[in-house]
Short mmCIF file of C-alpha atoms in Angstrom, two decimals:
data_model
loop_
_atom_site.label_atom_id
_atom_site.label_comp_id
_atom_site.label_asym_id
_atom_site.label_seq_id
_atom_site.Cartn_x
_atom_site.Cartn_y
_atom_site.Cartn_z
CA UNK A 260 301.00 4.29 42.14
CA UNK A 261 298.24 1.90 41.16
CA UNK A 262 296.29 0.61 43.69
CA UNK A 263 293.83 -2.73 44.13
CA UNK A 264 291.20 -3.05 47.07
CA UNK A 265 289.36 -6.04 47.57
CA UNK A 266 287.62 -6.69 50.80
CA UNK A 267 289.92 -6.94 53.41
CA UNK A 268 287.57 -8.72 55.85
CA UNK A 269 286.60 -12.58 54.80
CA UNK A 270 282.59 -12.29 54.12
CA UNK A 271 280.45 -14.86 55.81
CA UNK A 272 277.39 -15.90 54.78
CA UNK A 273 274.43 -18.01 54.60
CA UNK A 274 273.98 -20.92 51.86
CA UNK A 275 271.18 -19.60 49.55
CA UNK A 276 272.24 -15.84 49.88
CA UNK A 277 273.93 -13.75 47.23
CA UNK A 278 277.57 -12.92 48.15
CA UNK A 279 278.55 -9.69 46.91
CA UNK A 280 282.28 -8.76 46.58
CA UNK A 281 284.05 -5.37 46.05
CA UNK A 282 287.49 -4.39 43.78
CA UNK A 283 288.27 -0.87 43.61
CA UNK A 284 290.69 0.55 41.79
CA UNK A 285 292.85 4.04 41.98
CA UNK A 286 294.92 5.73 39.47
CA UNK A 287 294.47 3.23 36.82
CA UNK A 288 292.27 2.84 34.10
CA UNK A 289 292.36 -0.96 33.13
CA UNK A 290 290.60 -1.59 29.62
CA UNK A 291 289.47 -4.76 31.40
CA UNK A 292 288.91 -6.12 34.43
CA UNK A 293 289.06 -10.15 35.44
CA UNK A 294 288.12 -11.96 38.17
CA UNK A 295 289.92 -15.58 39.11
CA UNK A 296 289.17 -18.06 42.21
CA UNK A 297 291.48 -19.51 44.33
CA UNK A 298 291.18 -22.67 46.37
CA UNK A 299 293.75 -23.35 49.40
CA UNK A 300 296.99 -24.86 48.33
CA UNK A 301 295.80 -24.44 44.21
CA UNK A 302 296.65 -21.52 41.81
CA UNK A 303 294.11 -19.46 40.43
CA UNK A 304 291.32 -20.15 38.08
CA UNK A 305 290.12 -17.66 35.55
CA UNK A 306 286.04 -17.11 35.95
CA UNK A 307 285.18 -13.55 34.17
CA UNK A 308 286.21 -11.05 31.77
CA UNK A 309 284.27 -7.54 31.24
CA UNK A 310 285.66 -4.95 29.33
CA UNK A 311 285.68 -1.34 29.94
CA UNK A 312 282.65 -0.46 27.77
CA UNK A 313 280.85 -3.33 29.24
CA UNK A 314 278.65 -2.74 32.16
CA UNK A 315 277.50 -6.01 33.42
CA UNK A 316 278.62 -9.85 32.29
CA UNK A 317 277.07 -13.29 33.36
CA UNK A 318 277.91 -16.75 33.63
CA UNK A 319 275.45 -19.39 35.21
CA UNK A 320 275.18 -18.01 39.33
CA UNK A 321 278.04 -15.61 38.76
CA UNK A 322 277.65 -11.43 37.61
CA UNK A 323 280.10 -8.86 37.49
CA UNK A 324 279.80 -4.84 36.89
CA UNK A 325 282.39 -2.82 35.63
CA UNK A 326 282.21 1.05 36.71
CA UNK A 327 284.93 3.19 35.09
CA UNK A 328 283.37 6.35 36.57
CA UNK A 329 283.32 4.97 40.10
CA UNK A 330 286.61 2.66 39.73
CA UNK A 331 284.85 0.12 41.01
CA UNK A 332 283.84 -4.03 39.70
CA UNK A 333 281.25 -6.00 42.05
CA UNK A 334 281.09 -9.73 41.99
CA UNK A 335 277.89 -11.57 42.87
CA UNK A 336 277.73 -15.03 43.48
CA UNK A 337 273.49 -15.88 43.50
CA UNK A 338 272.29 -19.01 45.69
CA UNK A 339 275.34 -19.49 47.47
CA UNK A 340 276.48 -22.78 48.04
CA UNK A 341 279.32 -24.16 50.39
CA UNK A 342 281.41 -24.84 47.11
CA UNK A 343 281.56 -21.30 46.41
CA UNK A 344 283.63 -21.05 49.49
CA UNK A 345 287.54 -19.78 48.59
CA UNK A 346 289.19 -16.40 47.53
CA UNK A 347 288.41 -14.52 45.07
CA UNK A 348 291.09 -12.46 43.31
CA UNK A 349 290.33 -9.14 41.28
CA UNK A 350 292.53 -8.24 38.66
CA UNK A 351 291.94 -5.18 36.68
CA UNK A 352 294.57 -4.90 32.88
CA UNK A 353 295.35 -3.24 30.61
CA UNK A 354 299.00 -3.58 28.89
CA UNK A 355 299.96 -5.22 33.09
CA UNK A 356 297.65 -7.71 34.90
CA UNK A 357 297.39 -6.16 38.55
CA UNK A 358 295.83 -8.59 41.34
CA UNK A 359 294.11 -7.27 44.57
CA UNK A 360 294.86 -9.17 47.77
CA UNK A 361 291.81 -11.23 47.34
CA UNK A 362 288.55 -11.75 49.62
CA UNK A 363 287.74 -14.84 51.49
CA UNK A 364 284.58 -16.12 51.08
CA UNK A 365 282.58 -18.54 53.48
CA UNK A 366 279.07 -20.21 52.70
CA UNK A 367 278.17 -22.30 55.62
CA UNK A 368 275.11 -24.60 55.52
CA UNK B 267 294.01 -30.43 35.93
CA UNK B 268 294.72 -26.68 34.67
CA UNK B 269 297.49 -27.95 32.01
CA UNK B 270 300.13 -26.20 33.42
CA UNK B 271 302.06 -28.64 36.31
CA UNK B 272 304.77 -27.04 38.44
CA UNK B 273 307.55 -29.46 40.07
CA UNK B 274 308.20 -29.69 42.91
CA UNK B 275 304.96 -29.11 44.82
CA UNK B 276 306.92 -28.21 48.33
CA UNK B 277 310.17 -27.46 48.64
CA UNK B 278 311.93 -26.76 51.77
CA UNK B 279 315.82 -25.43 51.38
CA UNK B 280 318.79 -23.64 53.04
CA UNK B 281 320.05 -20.41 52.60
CA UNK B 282 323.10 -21.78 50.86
CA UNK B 283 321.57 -24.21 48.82
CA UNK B 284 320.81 -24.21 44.93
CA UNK B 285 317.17 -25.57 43.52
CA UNK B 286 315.15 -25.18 40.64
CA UNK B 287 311.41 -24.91 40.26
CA UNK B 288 310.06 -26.44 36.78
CA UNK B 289 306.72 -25.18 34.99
CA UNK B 290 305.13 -27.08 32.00
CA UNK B 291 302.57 -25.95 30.27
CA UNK B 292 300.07 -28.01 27.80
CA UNK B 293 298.07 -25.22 26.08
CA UNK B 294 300.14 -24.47 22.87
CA UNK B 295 300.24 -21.29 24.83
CA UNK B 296 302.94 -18.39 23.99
CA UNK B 297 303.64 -16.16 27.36
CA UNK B 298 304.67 -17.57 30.66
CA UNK B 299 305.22 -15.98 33.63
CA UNK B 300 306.64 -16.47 37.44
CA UNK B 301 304.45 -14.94 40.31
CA UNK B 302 305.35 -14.89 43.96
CA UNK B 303 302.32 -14.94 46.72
CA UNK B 304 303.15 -13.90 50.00
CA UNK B 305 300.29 -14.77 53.23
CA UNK B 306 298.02 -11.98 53.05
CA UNK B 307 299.82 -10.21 49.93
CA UNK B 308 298.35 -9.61 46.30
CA UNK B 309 300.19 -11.88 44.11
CA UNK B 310 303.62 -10.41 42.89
CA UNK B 311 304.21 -10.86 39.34
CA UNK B 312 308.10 -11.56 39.10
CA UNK B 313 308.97 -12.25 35.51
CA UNK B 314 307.57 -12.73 32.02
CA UNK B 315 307.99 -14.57 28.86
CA UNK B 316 307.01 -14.29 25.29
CA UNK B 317 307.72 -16.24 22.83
CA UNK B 318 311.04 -17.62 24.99
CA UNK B 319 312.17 -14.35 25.15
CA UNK B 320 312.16 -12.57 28.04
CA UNK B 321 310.12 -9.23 28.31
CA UNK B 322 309.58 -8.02 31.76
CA UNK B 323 311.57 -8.71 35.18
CA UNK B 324 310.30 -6.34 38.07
CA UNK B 325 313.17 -5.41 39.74
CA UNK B 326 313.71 -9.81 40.84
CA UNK B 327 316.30 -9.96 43.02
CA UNK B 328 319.46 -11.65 41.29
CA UNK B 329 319.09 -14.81 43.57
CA UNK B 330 316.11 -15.56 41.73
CA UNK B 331 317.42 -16.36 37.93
CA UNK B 332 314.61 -17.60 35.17
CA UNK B 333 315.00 -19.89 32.02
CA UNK B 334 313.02 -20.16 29.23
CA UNK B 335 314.33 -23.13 26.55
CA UNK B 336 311.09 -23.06 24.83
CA UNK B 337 307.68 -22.43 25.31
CA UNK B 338 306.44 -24.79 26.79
CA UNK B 339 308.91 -24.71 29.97
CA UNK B 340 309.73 -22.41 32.28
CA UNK B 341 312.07 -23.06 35.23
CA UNK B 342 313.18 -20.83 38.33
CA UNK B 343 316.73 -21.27 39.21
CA UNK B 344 316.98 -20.21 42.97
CA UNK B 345 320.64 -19.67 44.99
CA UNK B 346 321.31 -17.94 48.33
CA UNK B 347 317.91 -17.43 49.33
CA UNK B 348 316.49 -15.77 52.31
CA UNK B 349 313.63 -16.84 54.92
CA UNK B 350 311.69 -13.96 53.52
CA UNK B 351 311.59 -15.42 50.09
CA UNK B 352 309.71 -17.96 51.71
CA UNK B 353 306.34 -18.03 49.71
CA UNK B 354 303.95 -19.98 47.08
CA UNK B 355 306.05 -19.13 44.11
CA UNK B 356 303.11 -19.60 40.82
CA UNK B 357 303.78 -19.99 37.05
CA UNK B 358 301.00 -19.72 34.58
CA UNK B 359 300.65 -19.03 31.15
CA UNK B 360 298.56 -17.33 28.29
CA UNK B 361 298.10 -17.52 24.64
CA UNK B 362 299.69 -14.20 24.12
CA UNK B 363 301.25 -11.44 26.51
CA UNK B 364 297.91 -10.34 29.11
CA UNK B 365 297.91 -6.29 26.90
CA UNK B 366 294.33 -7.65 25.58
CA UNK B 367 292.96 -9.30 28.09
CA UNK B 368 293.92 -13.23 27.39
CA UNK B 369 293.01 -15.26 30.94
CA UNK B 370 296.18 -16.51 32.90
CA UNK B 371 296.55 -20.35 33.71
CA UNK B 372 297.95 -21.36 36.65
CA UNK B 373 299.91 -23.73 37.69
CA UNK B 374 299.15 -24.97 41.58
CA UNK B 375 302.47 -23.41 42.50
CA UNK B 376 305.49 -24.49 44.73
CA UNK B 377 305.78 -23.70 48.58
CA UNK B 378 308.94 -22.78 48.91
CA UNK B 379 310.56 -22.80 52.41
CA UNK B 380 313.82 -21.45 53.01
CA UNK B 381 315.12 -21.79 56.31
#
């Protein structure tokens, strides 16, 4: 069955670093992948799209890869702040919109 | 505000009682959909809507019972719940069905208690 893996661990890390986050992906091949934040208590909010024949996308601090050969999206955040500081749900599509469990991210000061 | 509001915000509820949950969304959007998200658990997608018409329902228990009376609202009809259905219960919507990539909206979901 298809599978999502994000990070199971919550990443900690220092204001002013790059946070790096992982969502791999078995026996699926999503035509896109998207990537959504979530605050506690809030629903999701939609940051990225890439599509499948994309390699790389940007938006101000944030940059995602797409890897169909590895099954694999990263998600950098650059110059971390302490507002970055929530979950971050993967969710590769394609026909279904599949979410991982999310990784907890934590910028302290 | 993400232009979809969900009513009530937190709900607690017996096993025997009867509630609704009530989604509204502001986006002239076309699909809406019901997710459940369980502590720890990737967010369950429960049911979805197209054009009012319902297109998908994975395997929802019966207790849980969806209306759509237009497109713009979406409501939850719940009945005979367990404690396990305890959970933030999210709708969102998109401008078309999610086959070509259109973003989700959320709503910032119920918590539903049942106890």
């Amino acid at each position: 069955s298809q599978k999502i893996e994000q990070n199971s661990e919550a990443l900690n890390i220092q204001e002013g670093k790059t946070a790096t986050l992982t969502c791999n992906y078995t026996n699926y091949s999503p035509a896109y992948l998207q990537w959504y934040r979530q605050d506690p208590g809030r629903g999701p909010v939609f940051l990225l799209l890439i599509r499948e024949n994309e390699k790389e996308k940007r938006k101000e601090r944030l940059k995602v890869t797409f890897d169909t050969t590895l099954k694999q999206s990263l998600f950098h955040i650059t110059a971390s702040q302490p507002a970055d500081s929530a979950t971050y749900l993967c969710a590769p599509g394609g026909g279904k919109l599949i979410f991982g469990q999310g990784t907890e991210l934590s910028v302290k000061p | 505000e993400t232009g979809v509001t969900q009513t009530p915000r937190h709900l607690v509820m017996g096993m025997t009682n009867k509630k609704s949950l009530k989604c509204e969304q502001h986006l002239g959007h076309n699909a809406m959909y019901w997710y459940k998200q369980s502590a720890k658990k990737p967010l369950e997608l429960m049911f979805v809507y197209n054009f009012k018409e319902q297109t998908e329902n994975n395997s929802v228990p019966s207790r849980f019972s969806p209306e759509c009376p237009n497109s713009s609202h979406l409501f939850l009809h719940l009945h005979t719940l367990q404690p396990e259905d305890s959970a933030l219960y999210l709708c969102a919507s998109s401008p078309q069905r999610t086959g070509n990539g259109s973003p989700l909206h959320f709503g910032n979901g119920t918590r539903l208690t049942v106890t």
